[in-house]
Amino acid sequence: MARRVVVALLAPVAWAPPGADPVDWRTALAEDVVDLLAMLNEVDTAVAVTPADRWLADAVIWPGTTVYEVPEPTPNAVFAALTGPSGAGGADGHYEQAAVVAGDAPDLPGLTVGKLLRPLTSRPVAIAPVEGGVPGVLGVAARLPVPSWLPSVDMDATVPAAVRAAAPRPGDLAVTPSWHRLRGPSDLARLDPALNGWENTRALLSGAGRPGGM
């Protein structure tokens, strides 16, 4: 089996619910995503942050979790860190496949992450869009080293069609099932209280007085 890693990209968060401290909100989101990744099977997990956000990584990681410091909060920077001299990918060699997921999807199902990695057996790149047809991506996965045609991916603005247009062949990009991120008030309605996990975000929303509670 290919050596794989899933990295939570803990990028800056532009929005927080009314009544919630922005730092507490960002920390709750990140901790829930990191906790989810820690439960995945047959993959290594890590987080990526810019040097200015190292405090956040240190606050939410599990013991032994690798932290990659990247110059900018993009999947491309994470892929470069994984394949560069200081990111050899574990004690026994380079990773062969990697997925980068957004740090603001606290109720992301593990199956959705698995579906992001699955196409890499036959495709060089896979993208999971944000639910609802809005710009941005939930995650990006690629064989390593990434193909030279992969354009710069902005987690908040890129759409799969733009990446597909850059590929030599349309079939080089797989588009996998979408999921929501918490980037604005309307996204709160997408949270499902029946789903397991996301305890930190759930508790903060309850304390912040979300209508209807959790």
CSV table of C-alpha atoms in Angstrom, one decimal, residues 16-143:
chain,number,residue,atom,x,y,z
A,16,ALA,CA,-16.6,33.7,13.7
A,17,PRO,CA,-20.2,33.5,15.0
A,18,PRO,CA,-21.5,36.4,16.9
A,19,GLY,CA,-20.6,36.1,20.6
A,20,ALA,CA,-17.7,33.7,19.9
A,21,ASP,CA,-14.1,34.9,20.5
A,22,PRO,CA,-12.4,34.5,17.1
A,23,VAL,CA,-9.3,32.8,18.6
A,24,ASP,CA,-11.5,30.4,20.6
A,25,TRP,CA,-13.5,29.7,17.4
A,26,ARG,CA,-10.5,29.0,15.3
A,27,THR,CA,-9.0,26.8,17.9
A,28,ALA,CA,-12.2,24.8,18.3
A,29,LEU,CA,-12.4,24.2,14.6
A,30,ALA,CA,-8.8,23.2,14.3
A,31,GLU,CA,-9.0,20.8,17.3
A,32,ASP,CA,-12.0,19.0,15.9
A,33,VAL,CA,-10.4,18.6,12.5
A,34,VAL,CA,-7.1,17.3,14.1
A,35,ASP,CA,-9.1,14.9,16.3
A,36,LEU,CA,-10.9,13.6,13.3
A,37,LEU,CA,-7.7,12.9,11.4
A,38,ALA,CA,-6.2,11.1,14.4
A,39,MET,CA,-8.9,8.5,14.1
A,40,LEU,CA,-8.2,7.7,10.4
A,41,ASN,CA,-6.7,4.3,9.6
A,42,GLU,CA,-3.9,3.4,7.3
A,43,VAL,CA,-2.6,7.0,6.9
A,44,ASP,CA,-0.2,9.2,8.8
A,45,THR,CA,-1.6,12.6,9.9
A,46,ALA,CA,0.0,16.0,10.3
A,47,VAL,CA,-0.9,19.7,10.5
A,48,ALA,CA,0.5,22.6,8.5
A,49,VAL,CA,0.7,26.2,9.6
A,50,THR,CA,2.6,29.4,8.8
A,51,PRO,CA,5.3,30.3,11.4
A,52,ALA,CA,3.0,32.9,12.8
A,53,ASP,CA,0.4,30.3,13.6
A,54,ARG,CA,2.7,27.7,15.2
A,55,TRP,CA,0.9,28.5,18.5
A,56,LEU,CA,-2.3,27.0,17.1
A,57,ALA,CA,-0.7,23.8,16.0
A,58,ASP,CA,0.9,23.4,19.4
A,59,ALA,CA,-2.4,23.9,21.1
A,60,VAL,CA,-4.4,21.3,19.2
A,61,ILE,CA,-2.0,18.5,18.0
A,62,TRP,CA,-1.8,15.0,19.6
A,63,PRO,CA,1.6,13.9,21.0
A,64,GLY,CA,3.8,12.8,18.1
A,65,THR,CA,1.9,14.7,15.4
A,66,THR,CA,4.2,16.2,12.8
A,67,VAL,CA,3.8,20.0,12.2
A,68,TYR,CA,4.9,21.4,8.9
A,69,GLU,CA,5.6,25.2,8.9
A,70,VAL,CA,4.9,26.6,5.4
A,71,PRO,CA,5.5,30.0,4.0
A,72,GLU,CA,1.9,30.4,2.9
A,73,PRO,CA,-1.3,28.6,3.8
A,74,THR,CA,-1.8,26.8,0.5
A,75,PRO,CA,-2.0,23.1,-0.4
A,76,ASN,CA,0.9,23.7,-2.9
A,77,ALA,CA,3.1,24.9,0.0
A,78,VAL,CA,2.2,21.8,2.0
A,79,PHE,CA,3.0,19.5,-0.9
A,80,ALA,CA,6.4,21.2,-1.3
A,81,ALA,CA,7.1,20.8,2.4
A,82,LEU,CA,6.3,17.1,2.2
A,83,THR,CA,8.7,16.5,-0.6
A,84,GLY,CA,11.4,18.9,0.3
A,85,PRO,CA,14.7,18.1,2.1
A,86,SER,CA,13.1,18.7,5.5
A,87,GLY,CA,9.8,16.9,4.7
A,88,ALA,CA,11.0,13.4,3.8
A,89,GLY,CA,7.7,12.0,5.1
A,90,GLY,CA,8.6,9.6,7.9
A,91,ALA,CA,11.5,7.5,8.9
A,92,ASP,CA,11.5,5.1,5.9
A,93,GLY,CA,11.1,7.5,3.0
A,94,HIS,CA,9.0,9.9,1.1
A,95,TYR,CA,5.2,9.8,1.1
A,96,GLU,CA,3.7,8.6,-2.2
A,97,GLN,CA,0.3,10.2,-1.7
A,98,ALA,CA,-0.9,13.2,0.3
A,99,ALA,CA,-4.1,15.0,1.0
A,100,VAL,CA,-4.5,18.5,2.4
A,101,VAL,CA,-7.9,19.3,4.1
A,102,ALA,CA,-9.3,22.6,5.3
A,103,GLY,CA,-9.1,23.3,9.0
A,104,ASP,CA,-12.6,24.7,9.2
A,105,ALA,CA,-14.6,21.6,8.6
A,106,PRO,CA,-15.1,20.2,12.1
A,107,ASP,CA,-17.7,17.6,11.3
A,108,LEU,CA,-15.9,16.2,8.2
A,109,PRO,CA,-16.6,12.5,8.0
A,110,GLY,CA,-13.6,10.2,7.7
A,111,LEU,CA,-15.2,8.5,4.7
A,112,THR,CA,-15.1,11.8,2.8
A,113,VAL,CA,-11.3,12.0,3.4
A,114,GLY,CA,-10.9,8.4,2.2
A,115,LYS,CA,-12.8,9.2,-1.0
A,116,LEU,CA,-10.4,12.1,-1.6
A,117,LEU,CA,-7.5,9.7,-1.5
A,118,ARG,CA,-9.0,6.8,-3.3
A,119,PRO,CA,-8.7,8.2,-6.9
A,120,LEU,CA,-4.9,8.5,-6.6
A,121,THR,CA,-4.6,4.8,-7.6
A,122,SER,CA,-5.4,5.9,-11.2
A,123,ARG,CA,-5.4,9.8,-11.2
A,124,PRO,CA,-2.6,12.1,-10.2
A,125,VAL,CA,-4.8,14.7,-8.5
A,126,ALA,CA,-8.2,14.7,-6.7
A,127,ILE,CA,-10.2,17.7,-5.4
A,128,ALA,CA,-13.2,17.7,-3.0
A,129,PRO,CA,-15.2,20.9,-3.6
A,130,VAL,CA,-17.0,22.9,-1.0
A,131,GLU,CA,-20.6,21.9,-0.6
A,132,GLY,CA,-23.2,24.1,-2.3
A,133,GLY,CA,-21.4,25.0,-5.5
A,134,VAL,CA,-19.6,28.0,-3.9
A,135,PRO,CA,-15.9,28.8,-4.7
A,136,GLY,CA,-13.2,27.1,-2.7
A,137,VAL,CA,-12.2,23.5,-2.0
A,138,LEU,CA,-12.5,21.2,1.0
A,139,GLY,CA,-9.4,19.3,0.2
A,140,VAL,CA,-6.8,18.5,-2.4
A,141,ALA,CA,-5.0,15.2,-2.8
A,142,ALA,CA,-2.1,14.3,-5.1
A,143,ARG,CA,0.6,11.8,-5.9
